[in-house]
Tab-separated table of C-alpha atoms and ligand atoms in Angstrom:
chain	number	residue	atom	x	y	z
J	1	MET	CA	115.524	188.900	17.019
J	2	GLU	CA	116.833	190.114	13.614
J	3	VAL	CA	117.294	187.805	10.502
J	4	THR	CA	119.058	188.856	7.459
J	5	LEU	CA	118.902	186.548	4.191
J	6	THR	CA	118.541	186.769	0.577
J	7	VAL	CA	115.282	185.415	-0.570
J	8	ASN	CA	115.112	184.890	-4.616
J	9	GLY	CA	118.185	187.095	-4.994
J	10	SER	CA	117.167	190.113	-2.748
J	11	GLN	CA	118.102	190.710	0.579
J	12	HIS	CA	115.642	191.221	3.678
J	13	SER	CA	116.364	192.251	7.185
J	14	LEU	CA	113.581	191.258	9.366
J	15	GLU	CA	112.851	191.507	12.924
J	16	VAL	CA	111.063	187.942	13.892
J	17	ALA	CA	110.154	186.074	16.897
J	18	GLU	CA	112.693	183.435	17.919
J	19	ASN	CA	110.378	180.520	17.419
J	20	THR	CA	109.536	181.751	13.900
J	21	LEU	CA	109.747	178.901	11.239
J	22	LEU	CA	111.325	179.596	8.000
J	23	VAL	CA	108.083	178.895	6.304
J	24	ASP	CA	106.140	181.542	8.143
J	25	LEU	CA	109.156	184.125	7.450
J	26	LEU	CA	108.295	183.299	3.853
J	27	ARG	CA	104.819	183.371	3.788
J	28	GLU	CA	103.712	186.054	6.612
J	29	HIS	CA	106.622	188.360	6.518
J	30	LEU	CA	107.441	188.365	2.780
J	31	ARG	CA	104.074	187.274	1.627
J	32	LEU	CA	105.650	184.565	-0.526
J	33	THR	CA	102.542	182.348	-0.550
J	34	GLY	CA	103.771	179.963	-3.167
J	35	THR	CA	105.592	177.870	-0.546
J	36	HIS	CA	102.779	175.563	0.836
J	37	VAL	CA	102.342	174.389	4.299
J	38	GLY	CA	100.402	170.840	3.818
J	39	CYS	CA	101.192	168.930	7.099
J	40	ASP	CA	103.246	171.116	9.152
J	41	THR	CA	104.960	167.792	10.593
J	42	SER	CA	107.690	167.312	8.246
J	43	GLN	CA	106.185	164.585	6.279
J	44	CYS	CA	104.656	166.117	3.214
J	45	GLY	CA	107.318	168.280	1.530
J	46	ALA	CA	104.796	170.951	0.296
J	47	CYS	CA	106.909	173.699	2.045
J	48	THR	CA	110.095	172.698	0.387
J	49	VAL	CA	112.510	175.665	-0.720
J	50	HIS	CA	116.226	175.695	-1.204
J	51	LEU	CA	118.404	176.630	1.150
J	52	ASP	CA	122.079	177.482	0.026
J	53	GLY	CA	121.087	175.426	-3.153
J	54	ARG	CA	119.749	172.450	-1.373
J	55	SER	CA	116.124	171.371	-0.814
J	56	VAL	CA	114.999	171.693	2.851
J	57	LYS	CA	111.592	171.440	4.558
J	58	SER	CA	110.854	174.994	5.494
J	59	CYS	CA	108.224	174.021	8.216
J	60	SER	CA	111.398	172.190	9.787
J	61	VAL	CA	114.055	175.059	9.714
J	62	LEU	CA	113.921	178.086	12.193
J	63	ALA	CA	114.109	181.643	10.460
J	64	ALA	CA	116.933	182.001	12.743
J	65	GLN	CA	118.909	179.009	11.298
J	66	ALA	CA	118.565	180.754	7.687
J	67	ASP	CA	120.328	183.650	9.096
J	68	GLY	CA	122.973	184.795	6.329
J	69	ALA	CA	121.508	181.919	3.956
J	70	GLU	CA	120.149	182.176	0.247
J	71	ILE	CA	116.873	180.872	-0.198
J	72	THR	CA	114.866	180.121	-3.172
J	73	THR	CA	111.294	179.602	-3.703
J	74	ILE	CA	108.958	178.597	-6.329
J	75	GLU	CA	108.662	182.479	-7.020
J	76	GLY	CA	112.269	182.708	-7.706
J	77	ILE	CA	112.773	180.196	-10.418
J	78	GLY	CA	110.788	181.423	-13.316
J	79	SER	CA	108.209	183.722	-14.425
J	80	PRO	CA	104.617	182.966	-16.211
J	81	ASP	CA	106.489	184.298	-19.567
J	82	ASP	CA	109.802	182.474	-18.889
J	83	LEU	CA	109.152	179.182	-17.033
J	84	HIS	CA	111.927	177.054	-15.418
J	85	PRO	CA	112.275	173.925	-17.461
J	86	MET	CA	111.076	171.939	-14.521
J	87	GLN	CA	107.942	174.062	-14.381
J	88	ALA	CA	107.374	173.914	-18.189
J	89	ALA	CA	107.780	170.221	-18.018
J	90	PHE	CA	105.209	169.847	-15.069
J	91	ARG	CA	102.668	171.736	-17.339
J	92	GLU	CA	103.584	169.747	-20.890
J	93	CYS	CA	103.512	166.492	-18.935
J	94	HIS	CA	99.910	167.149	-16.834
J	95	ALA	CA	102.192	166.402	-13.509
J	96	LEU	CA	99.730	168.174	-11.311
J	97	GLN	CA	95.958	168.212	-10.931
J	98	CYS	CA	95.113	170.447	-7.658
J	99	GLY	CA	98.336	171.817	-7.801
J	100	PHE	CA	98.728	171.857	-3.937
J	101	CYS	CA	101.979	169.798	-3.717
J	102	THR	CA	103.503	171.390	-7.199
J	103	PRO	CA	105.849	174.088	-5.886
J	104	GLY	CA	107.437	171.733	-3.158
J	105	MET	CA	107.469	168.970	-5.897
J	106	ILE	CA	109.344	171.126	-8.077
J	107	MET	CA	111.804	172.633	-5.826
J	108	SER	CA	112.912	169.175	-4.550
J	109	ALA	CA	112.802	167.782	-8.440
J	110	ILE	CA	115.196	170.654	-9.255
J	111	ASP	CA	117.810	169.679	-6.492
J	112	LEU	CA	117.458	166.169	-7.255
J	113	VAL	CA	118.274	166.813	-11.141
J	114	GLN	CA	121.093	169.105	-9.913
J	115	SER	CA	122.717	166.480	-7.689
J	116	SER	CA	122.206	163.378	-9.479
J	117	ASP	CA	124.317	162.081	-12.354
J	118	ASP	CA	121.857	159.448	-13.952
J	119	LEU	CA	118.151	159.392	-13.150
J	120	ASP	CA	115.741	156.712	-14.302
J	121	ARG	CA	111.955	156.087	-13.268
J	122	ARG	CA	113.279	154.323	-10.073
J	123	ALA	CA	115.706	156.918	-8.761
J	124	VAL	CA	113.083	159.709	-9.693
J	125	ARG	CA	110.713	158.250	-7.272
J	126	GLU	CA	113.155	157.725	-4.610
J	127	GLY	CA	114.637	160.971	-4.961
J	128	LEU	CA	110.929	162.670	-4.681
J	129	GLU	CA	110.442	160.358	-1.467
J	130	GLY	CA	110.061	163.504	0.553
J	131	ASN	CA	107.164	165.024	-1.176
J	132	LEU	CA	103.720	163.562	-1.228
J	133	CYS	CA	100.659	164.051	-3.764
J	134	ARG	CA	97.385	163.054	-3.192
J	135	CYS	CA	96.075	163.093	-6.578
J	136	THR	CA	98.338	162.362	-9.551
J	137	GLY	CA	99.807	159.251	-8.525
J	138	TYR	CA	103.186	160.295	-9.228
J	139	HIS	CA	103.529	158.913	-12.845
J	140	ASN	CA	103.368	162.206	-14.470
J	141	ILE	CA	105.415	163.787	-12.042
J	142	VAL	CA	108.157	161.256	-12.839
J	143	ASP	CA	107.518	161.740	-16.522
J	144	ALA	CA	108.136	165.622	-16.036
J	145	VAL	CA	111.495	165.259	-14.070
J	146	LEU	CA	112.658	163.115	-16.459
J	147	ARG	CA	111.855	165.237	-19.274
J	148	ALA	CA	113.238	168.676	-17.431
J	149	ALA	CA	116.606	167.003	-16.549
J	150	PRO	CA	118.357	166.834	-19.767
J	151	GLN	CA	116.997	170.304	-20.468
J	152	MET	CA	118.817	171.444	-17.247
J	153	LYS	CA	122.380	170.209	-17.839
I	1	MET	CA	105.976	175.821	19.543
I	2	TYR	CA	106.346	177.908	22.598
I	3	GLN	CA	108.541	180.783	22.664
I	4	PHE	CA	112.397	180.328	23.576
I	5	ARG	CA	115.706	182.339	23.382
I	6	TYR	CA	117.847	181.162	20.579
I	7	HIS	CA	121.629	181.299	20.966
I	8	LYS	CA	124.362	180.494	18.323
I	9	PRO	CA	127.612	179.964	19.984
I	10	ALA	CA	130.917	180.133	18.171
I	11	THR	CA	132.760	177.554	20.304
I	12	LEU	CA	131.953	174.567	22.330
I	13	GLU	CA	132.903	176.014	25.461
I	14	GLU	CA	130.366	178.748	25.076
I	15	ALA	CA	127.889	176.179	24.052
I	16	VAL	CA	128.501	174.361	27.100
I	17	ASP	CA	128.306	177.897	29.400
I	18	CYS	CA	125.075	178.778	27.661
I	19	TYR	CA	123.491	175.236	28.355
I	20	GLN	CA	124.573	175.465	32.063
I	21	SER	CA	123.368	179.021	32.459
I	22	ALA	CA	120.184	178.222	30.930
I	23	GLU	CA	116.851	177.105	32.955
I	24	ASP	CA	116.056	174.315	30.496
I	25	GLY	CA	118.461	174.312	27.736
I	26	ILE	CA	118.699	172.217	24.550
I	27	TYR	CA	121.180	171.708	21.681
I	28	LEU	CA	119.783	171.981	18.164
I	29	ALA	CA	121.546	170.545	15.342
I	30	GLY	CA	119.865	169.655	12.097
I	31	GLY	CA	116.295	170.432	13.930
I	32	GLN	CA	114.865	167.328	12.083
I	33	THR	CA	114.026	165.786	15.180
I	34	LEU	CA	114.057	168.290	17.640
I	35	LEU	CA	111.851	170.929	15.837
I	36	PRO	CA	108.882	168.732	15.028
I	37	THR	CA	108.956	167.651	18.603
I	38	MET	CA	109.039	171.099	19.974
I	39	LYS	CA	106.180	171.969	17.310
I	40	GLN	CA	104.098	169.309	19.175
I	41	ARG	CA	105.070	170.764	22.302
I	42	LEU	CA	106.548	167.600	23.321
I	43	ALA	CA	109.618	169.725	24.243
I	44	ALA	CA	109.308	173.116	25.453
I	45	PRO	CA	112.641	174.362	26.057
I	46	SER	CA	113.694	177.736	27.606
I	47	ASP	CA	116.827	178.112	25.358
I	48	VAL	CA	118.033	176.507	22.133
I	49	ILE	CA	121.422	176.589	21.407
I	50	ASP	CA	122.312	176.182	17.808
I	51	LEU	CA	125.459	174.066	17.100
I	52	SER	CA	125.991	174.935	13.650
I	53	ALA	CA	128.170	177.744	14.016
I	54	ILE	CA	130.942	175.613	15.809
I	55	ASP	CA	133.743	174.658	13.593
I	56	ARG	CA	135.120	171.641	15.923
I	57	LEU	CA	131.850	169.692	15.244
I	58	THR	CA	132.668	169.910	11.380
I	59	GLY	CA	135.044	167.628	9.244
I	60	ILE	CA	135.461	164.222	7.803
I	61	GLU	CA	138.805	162.469	8.056
I	62	VAL	CA	139.833	159.192	6.449
I	63	THR	CA	142.518	157.019	7.196
I	64	SER	CA	143.459	153.703	6.309
I	65	ASP	CA	142.219	152.032	9.663
I	66	GLU	CA	139.405	154.727	10.537
I	67	VAL	CA	136.671	157.197	9.460
I	68	ARG	CA	136.073	160.016	11.721
I	69	VAL	CA	132.929	162.124	11.113
I	70	GLY	CA	132.307	165.578	12.637
I	71	ALA	CA	129.123	165.613	14.841
I	72	PHE	CA	127.667	168.368	12.590
I	73	THR	CA	128.175	166.381	9.260
I	74	ARG	CA	124.749	166.123	7.320
I	75	HIS	CA	123.454	162.852	6.323
I	76	ASP	CA	123.755	163.858	2.736
I	77	GLU	CA	127.249	164.732	3.247
I	78	VAL	CA	127.917	161.312	4.314
I	79	ALA	CA	126.369	159.656	1.633
I	80	ARG	CA	128.242	161.527	-1.102
I	81	HIS	CA	131.428	161.660	0.373
I	82	GLU	CA	134.294	160.343	-1.963
I	83	GLY	CA	136.449	159.056	0.918
I	84	ILE	CA	133.931	157.776	2.884
I	85	ARG	CA	132.412	155.789	-0.198
I	86	ARG	CA	135.858	154.422	-1.138
I	87	ARG	CA	136.969	153.295	2.540
I	88	LEU	CA	133.791	152.305	4.506
I	89	PRO	CA	130.990	152.311	1.723
I	90	VAL	CA	128.528	150.678	4.277
I	91	LEU	CA	128.304	154.232	6.130
I	92	ALA	CA	127.570	156.093	2.913
I	93	PHE	CA	125.091	153.474	1.873
I	94	LEU	CA	123.430	153.560	5.410
I	95	ALA	CA	123.117	157.516	5.051
I	96	ALA	CA	121.734	157.422	1.781
I	97	GLN	CA	118.732	155.480	3.141
I	98	ILE	CA	117.888	157.884	5.968
I	99	GLY	CA	114.436	159.426	5.559
I	100	ASP	CA	114.222	161.659	2.337
I	101	GLY	CA	116.253	164.172	0.405
I	102	GLN	CA	115.143	166.914	2.307
I	103	VAL	CA	115.731	165.477	5.737
I	104	ARG	CA	119.111	164.091	4.650
I	105	ASN	CA	119.958	167.774	3.963
I	106	ARG	CA	119.459	169.070	7.339
I	107	GLY	CA	119.717	166.035	9.757
I	108	THR	CA	123.352	165.190	11.354
I	109	ILE	CA	124.916	162.339	12.552
I	110	GLY	CA	125.588	163.695	15.774
I	111	GLY	CA	122.087	164.847	16.242
I	112	SER	CA	121.057	161.076	15.205
I	113	VAL	CA	123.322	159.346	17.711
I	114	ALA	CA	122.269	161.884	20.504
I	115	ASN	CA	118.704	161.308	19.885
I	116	SER	CA	119.232	157.748	19.893
I	117	ASP	CA	115.608	156.906	18.267
I	118	PRO	CA	114.987	153.259	18.516
I	119	ALA	CA	114.290	153.082	14.787
I	120	ALA	CA	117.206	155.319	13.496
I	121	ASP	CA	119.655	154.127	11.159
I	122	TYR	CA	123.214	155.034	12.492
I	123	PRO	CA	123.305	153.483	15.682
I	124	ALA	CA	123.478	150.199	13.885
I	125	ALA	CA	126.560	151.437	12.469
I	126	VAL	CA	127.789	152.759	15.659
I	127	ILE	CA	127.356	149.542	17.281
I	128	GLY	CA	127.928	147.223	14.490
I	129	LEU	CA	131.386	148.847	13.681
I	130	GLY	CA	132.333	149.452	17.162
I	131	ALA	CA	132.594	153.372	16.973
I	132	THR	CA	133.907	155.729	19.285
I	133	ILE	CA	131.887	158.514	20.462
I	134	ASN	CA	133.991	161.744	21.131
I	135	THR	CA	132.379	164.483	23.344
I	136	ASN	CA	133.680	167.804	24.587
I	137	ALA	CA	134.667	165.514	27.773
I	138	ARG	CA	135.524	162.082	26.941
I	139	GLN	CA	135.460	159.257	24.546
I	140	ILE	CA	132.783	156.556	25.214
I	141	ALA	CA	132.985	153.122	23.445
I	142	ALA	CA	129.905	151.954	21.356
I	143	ASP	CA	129.110	149.074	23.666
I	144	ASP	CA	128.553	151.554	26.580
I	145	TYR	CA	126.734	154.268	24.860
I	146	PHE	CA	123.257	153.144	24.087
I	147	GLN	CA	121.426	152.520	27.235
I	148	ASP	CA	117.600	152.508	26.781
I	149	LEU	CA	114.478	154.069	25.033
I	150	PHE	CA	115.783	157.546	24.037
I	151	GLU	CA	118.686	157.327	26.652
I	152	THR	CA	122.409	157.408	26.193
I	153	ALA	CA	125.576	157.465	28.163
I	154	LEU	CA	125.773	161.218	27.648
I	155	GLU	CA	125.568	163.512	30.528
I	156	PRO	CA	123.248	166.561	30.585
I	157	GLY	CA	124.694	169.593	28.559
I	158	GLU	CA	127.494	167.017	27.259
I	159	ILE	CA	128.202	167.363	23.358
I	160	ILE	CA	129.307	164.736	20.898
I	161	THR	CA	132.168	166.384	18.794
I	162	ARG	CA	133.020	163.496	16.519
I	163	ILE	CA	132.340	159.820	15.633
I	164	ASP	CA	135.247	157.354	14.797
I	165	PHE	CA	134.289	154.354	12.955
I	166	PRO	CA	137.250	151.663	12.611
I	167	VAL	CA	137.351	150.306	8.880
I	168	PRO	CA	136.270	146.835	8.504
I	169	SER	CA	137.565	144.373	5.998
I	170	ARG	CA	133.931	143.916	4.668
I	171	ALA	CA	130.670	145.311	6.137
I	172	ALA	CA	126.903	145.622	4.913
I	173	TYR	CA	123.799	147.138	6.220
I	174	ARG	CA	120.157	145.865	5.324
I	175	LYS	CA	116.811	147.493	6.648
I	176	PHE	CA	113.073	146.952	6.476
I	177	PRO	CA	112.177	150.525	5.942
I	178	ASN	CA	108.884	151.709	7.431
I	179	PRO	CA	107.115	152.413	4.058
I	180	ALA	CA	106.111	156.054	5.127
I	181	SER	CA	109.160	157.586	7.211
I	182	ARG	CA	111.892	154.919	6.078
I	183	TYR	CA	112.824	154.813	9.590
I	184	ALA	CA	114.283	151.283	10.302
I	185	VAL	CA	111.534	148.713	11.667
I	186	VAL	CA	114.751	146.568	12.066
I	187	GLY	CA	118.075	147.328	10.480
I	188	VAL	CA	120.874	145.075	10.739
I	189	LEU	CA	124.650	145.882	10.237
I	190	VAL	CA	127.044	142.722	9.890
I	191	ALA	CA	130.905	143.973	9.956
I	192	ASP	CA	133.848	141.275	9.427
I	193	PHE	CA	137.205	142.542	10.906
I	194	ASP	CA	139.637	140.019	9.833
I	195	GLY	CA	137.484	137.160	10.692
I	196	ARG	CA	136.016	138.789	13.987
I	197	ILE	CA	132.562	139.309	13.221
I	198	ARG	CA	130.174	142.139	14.934
I	199	VAL	CA	126.408	142.696	14.401
I	200	GLY	CA	124.747	145.626	15.158
I	201	ILE	CA	120.950	145.749	15.380
I	202	THR	CA	118.591	148.840	15.123
I	203	GLY	CA	114.529	148.934	15.318
I	204	ALA	CA	113.982	145.813	17.313
I	205	GLY	CA	114.556	146.959	20.846
I	206	PRO	CA	114.648	150.082	22.805
I	207	CYS	CA	117.792	151.166	21.837
I	208	ALA	CA	120.510	149.243	19.504
I	209	PHE	CA	122.335	146.563	20.542
I	210	ARG	CA	124.906	143.795	19.524
I	211	GLY	CA	123.418	140.630	18.291
I	212	THR	CA	125.751	138.148	20.326
I	213	ALA	CA	124.346	135.214	19.563
I	214	LEU	CA	124.499	135.935	15.628
I	215	GLU	CA	127.985	136.957	16.330
I	216	VAL	CA	128.965	133.603	17.775
I	217	ALA	CA	127.300	131.808	14.966
I	218	LEU	CA	129.042	133.722	12.275
I	219	GLN	CA	132.534	133.519	13.685
I	220	GLY	CA	134.683	131.663	11.296
I	221	ASN	CA	131.716	130.614	9.254
I	222	LEU	CA	130.251	133.803	7.695
I	223	ASN	CA	127.153	132.771	5.744
I	224	SER	CA	123.481	132.735	6.067
I	225	ALA	CA	123.258	129.001	6.871
I	226	ALA	CA	125.193	129.513	10.084
I	227	ILE	CA	122.419	131.646	11.630
I	228	GLU	CA	119.684	129.219	10.629
I	229	GLY	CA	119.664	127.561	14.221
I	230	VAL	CA	119.971	130.916	16.136
I	231	GLU	CA	116.951	131.976	18.258
I	232	VAL	CA	116.212	135.553	18.555
I	233	PRO	CA	113.901	135.759	21.327
I	234	ASP	CA	111.311	138.696	21.105
I	235	VAL	CA	111.792	139.631	24.994
I	236	GLY	CA	111.769	143.326	25.320
I	237	PHE	CA	111.345	144.074	21.726
I	238	ASN	CA	109.291	146.815	20.448
I	239	ASN	CA	105.548	146.398	19.895
I	240	ASP	CA	103.970	148.890	18.261
I	241	LEU	CA	101.566	150.054	15.214
I	242	HIS	CA	104.488	149.273	12.896
I	243	ALA	CA	105.163	145.769	13.701
I	244	SER	CA	104.875	143.231	16.676
I	245	ALA	CA	107.635	141.976	18.580
I	246	GLU	CA	107.315	138.771	17.209
I	247	TYR	CA	107.658	139.976	13.734
I	248	ARG	CA	110.439	142.285	14.465
I	249	ALA	CA	112.420	139.247	16.043
I	250	HIS	CA	111.517	137.416	12.690
I	251	LEU	CA	113.205	140.363	10.789
I	252	VAL	CA	116.364	140.336	12.572
I	253	LYS	CA	116.990	137.296	10.845
I	254	VAL	CA	115.817	138.240	7.619
I	255	MET	CA	117.861	141.311	7.526
I	256	ALA	CA	120.932	139.498	8.891
I	257	ARG	CA	120.541	136.831	5.953
I	258	ARG	CA	120.265	139.871	3.406
I	259	ALA	CA	123.390	141.712	4.622
I	260	ILE	CA	125.363	138.446	4.634
I	261	ALA	CA	124.344	137.901	1.176
I	262	ASP	CA	125.524	141.150	0.096
I	263	LEU	CA	128.958	140.241	1.760
I	264	VAL	CA	129.419	136.702	0.600
I	265	GLY	CA	127.031	136.708	-2.598
U	301	FAD	C1	110.419	162.413	7.985
U	301	FAD	C2	111.606	162.349	8.439
U	301	FAD	C3	112.012	160.797	8.365
U	301	FAD	C4	113.025	160.310	8.954
U	301	FAD	N1	113.566	159.142	8.740
U	301	FAD	C5	114.319	158.834	9.307
U	301	FAD	C6	115.333	157.277	8.939
U	301	FAD	O1	114.903	156.681	8.205
U	301	FAD	N2	116.335	157.162	9.575
U	301	FAD	C7	116.783	157.615	10.668
U	301	FAD	O2	118.048	157.402	11.310
U	301	FAD	N3	116.486	158.974	10.828
U	301	FAD	C8	115.321	159.451	10.391
U	301	FAD	N4	114.885	160.833	10.810
U	301	FAD	C9	115.487	161.592	11.800
U	301	FAD	C10	116.546	162.202	10.897
U	301	FAD	O3	117.717	161.434	10.711
U	301	FAD	C11	117.198	163.299	12.148
U	301	FAD	O4	118.018	164.092	11.451
U	301	FAD	C12	118.047	163.003	13.274
U	301	FAD	O5	117.469	161.830	13.981
U	301	FAD	C13	118.352	164.010	14.190
U	301	FAD	O6	119.336	164.697	13.826
U	301	FAD	P1	119.473	166.403	13.969
U	301	FAD	O7	120.763	166.769	13.350
U	301	FAD	O8	118.053	166.652	13.020
U	301	FAD	O9	119.188	166.597	15.131
U	301	FAD	P2	118.378	167.385	15.897
U	301	FAD	O10	116.936	167.411	15.827
U	301	FAD	O11	118.633	169.217	15.964
U	301	FAD	O12	118.391	167.252	17.697
U	301	FAD	C14	118.149	165.787	18.152
U	301	FAD	C15	118.385	165.688	19.627
U	301	FAD	O13	119.954	165.400	19.653
U	301	FAD	C16	120.672	166.527	20.410
U	301	FAD	N5	121.761	166.741	19.792
U	301	FAD	C17	122.122	167.111	18.421
U	301	FAD	N6	123.386	167.475	18.299
U	301	FAD	C18	123.998	167.012	19.101
U	301	FAD	C19	125.528	166.961	19.611
U	301	FAD	N7	126.402	166.931	18.643
U	301	FAD	N8	125.735	166.451	21.173
U	301	FAD	C20	124.892	166.052	21.730
U	301	FAD	N9	123.392	166.322	21.753
U	301	FAD	C21	123.166	166.558	20.188
U	301	FAD	C22	119.761	167.671	20.491
U	301	FAD	O14	119.820	168.350	21.624
U	301	FAD	C23	118.199	166.978	20.350
U	301	FAD	O15	117.995	166.354	21.741
U	301	FAD	C24	113.605	161.231	9.920
U	301	FAD	C25	113.117	162.422	10.261
U	301	FAD	C26	112.090	162.951	9.605
U	301	FAD	C27	111.501	164.300	9.964
U	302	FES	S1	104.327	171.359	5.694
U	302	FES	FE1	106.432	171.131	5.604
U	302	FES	S2	106.844	168.556	5.269
U	302	FES	FE2	104.494	169.267	5.117
U	303	FES	S1	98.364	167.640	-7.558
U	303	FES	FE1	97.355	167.602	-5.898
U	303	FES	S2	98.630	166.994	-4.220
U	303	FES	FE2	99.608	166.721	-5.941
């Protein structure tokens, strides 16, 4: 089937099998490998991208369901010379170790900041419930989100 | 995931036709239960019928005595909706505790109620508030709807279109969340309709049910001391790696007490 969607600002029309997942469209068809697959069972959030501005686990969305949608991946939010405030805050706060969870963590954190009024440490931890990190213990991730939040307003 | 044919009908009638002409069709809403199930090959439908383009399944209507939620409404939308937060805050509060942010951005109320997972949250509200399930064919009262493990009164191919929740004078929901998934190990919703008490329980048994003994004890006496002497037998309760039946029976009273405390302080 044909799927037409906008990814990081550019439109693509792709021929995919009906059972293609959004994450496979991104990684295999568009070679956007910044979006990771951790569990493939909707638990870990490593595959989080934005679909029409809201965070979703792209391993639990069919490419067909994203037809006509706007997708933003980690590749679409900043560049090495011009990091998104959330990316910069993750670097400054040492909010990553192996980095595997980081793309999903950052995409969730951006949605969390954009859709919340007041965030405190507890609200950030609860807001990142859908993202698992095996390395950091979350402490510095919470620091990073709270550092980036005012800069994004 | 096995291969299947994908359809995206624009009307309810087309969706039902599509289901009937399929060899083994299944409806797709938010996909947060169905897609993981298909990936594990626990479901292998021949045809997946996406309900997302059907206008009649969307929309929220808030009146003075009822909150009507279209089946395709995502959990996050219920959690944030101004009218629901004002008129039926317990429903917004419940929706905000489902799973995690990404799941709430995709999952729908119709999908949750159709699926009837024993540990799902919405069924506690459907039962506790005495909601009406509207389908393409009829209306089903909450008390007749949940039947057994993943089993409801829905006929094959029947589509939930809207769920109507009566507005109580006050209501509260408390759950003991599974620490990983946030599903309810046990969840209890206590509602007071001008002195008439309803108690909806999820997580404990194969499907959501009314806590009739608790209701009787609380009638005209809405405080936690009133349920002190109520026995909650664990017969037929879920017994799995998350909790034993006995522990779940204990949690029913703990969650009920917490919900009552939210209501009467
Ligand atoms: C990590 C994770 C954590 C979760 N935690 C919780 C939690 O804490 N509490 C909780 O309650 N749930 C939880 N869920 C489940 C989540 O709420 C699902 O969104 C919900 O159970 C199913 O809704 P859906 O829209 O995704 O339905 P789908 O997965 O699309 O469909 C589920 C079933 O319902 C049928 N169906 C869908 N819509 C209709 C309709 N309108 N009429 C008739 N049949 C229909 C489908 O055919 C399918 O059989 C969790 C899920 C995940 C992945
Ligand atoms: S890979 Fe999608 S949630 Fe883990
Ligand atoms: S930094 Fe390694 S999993 Fe999070």
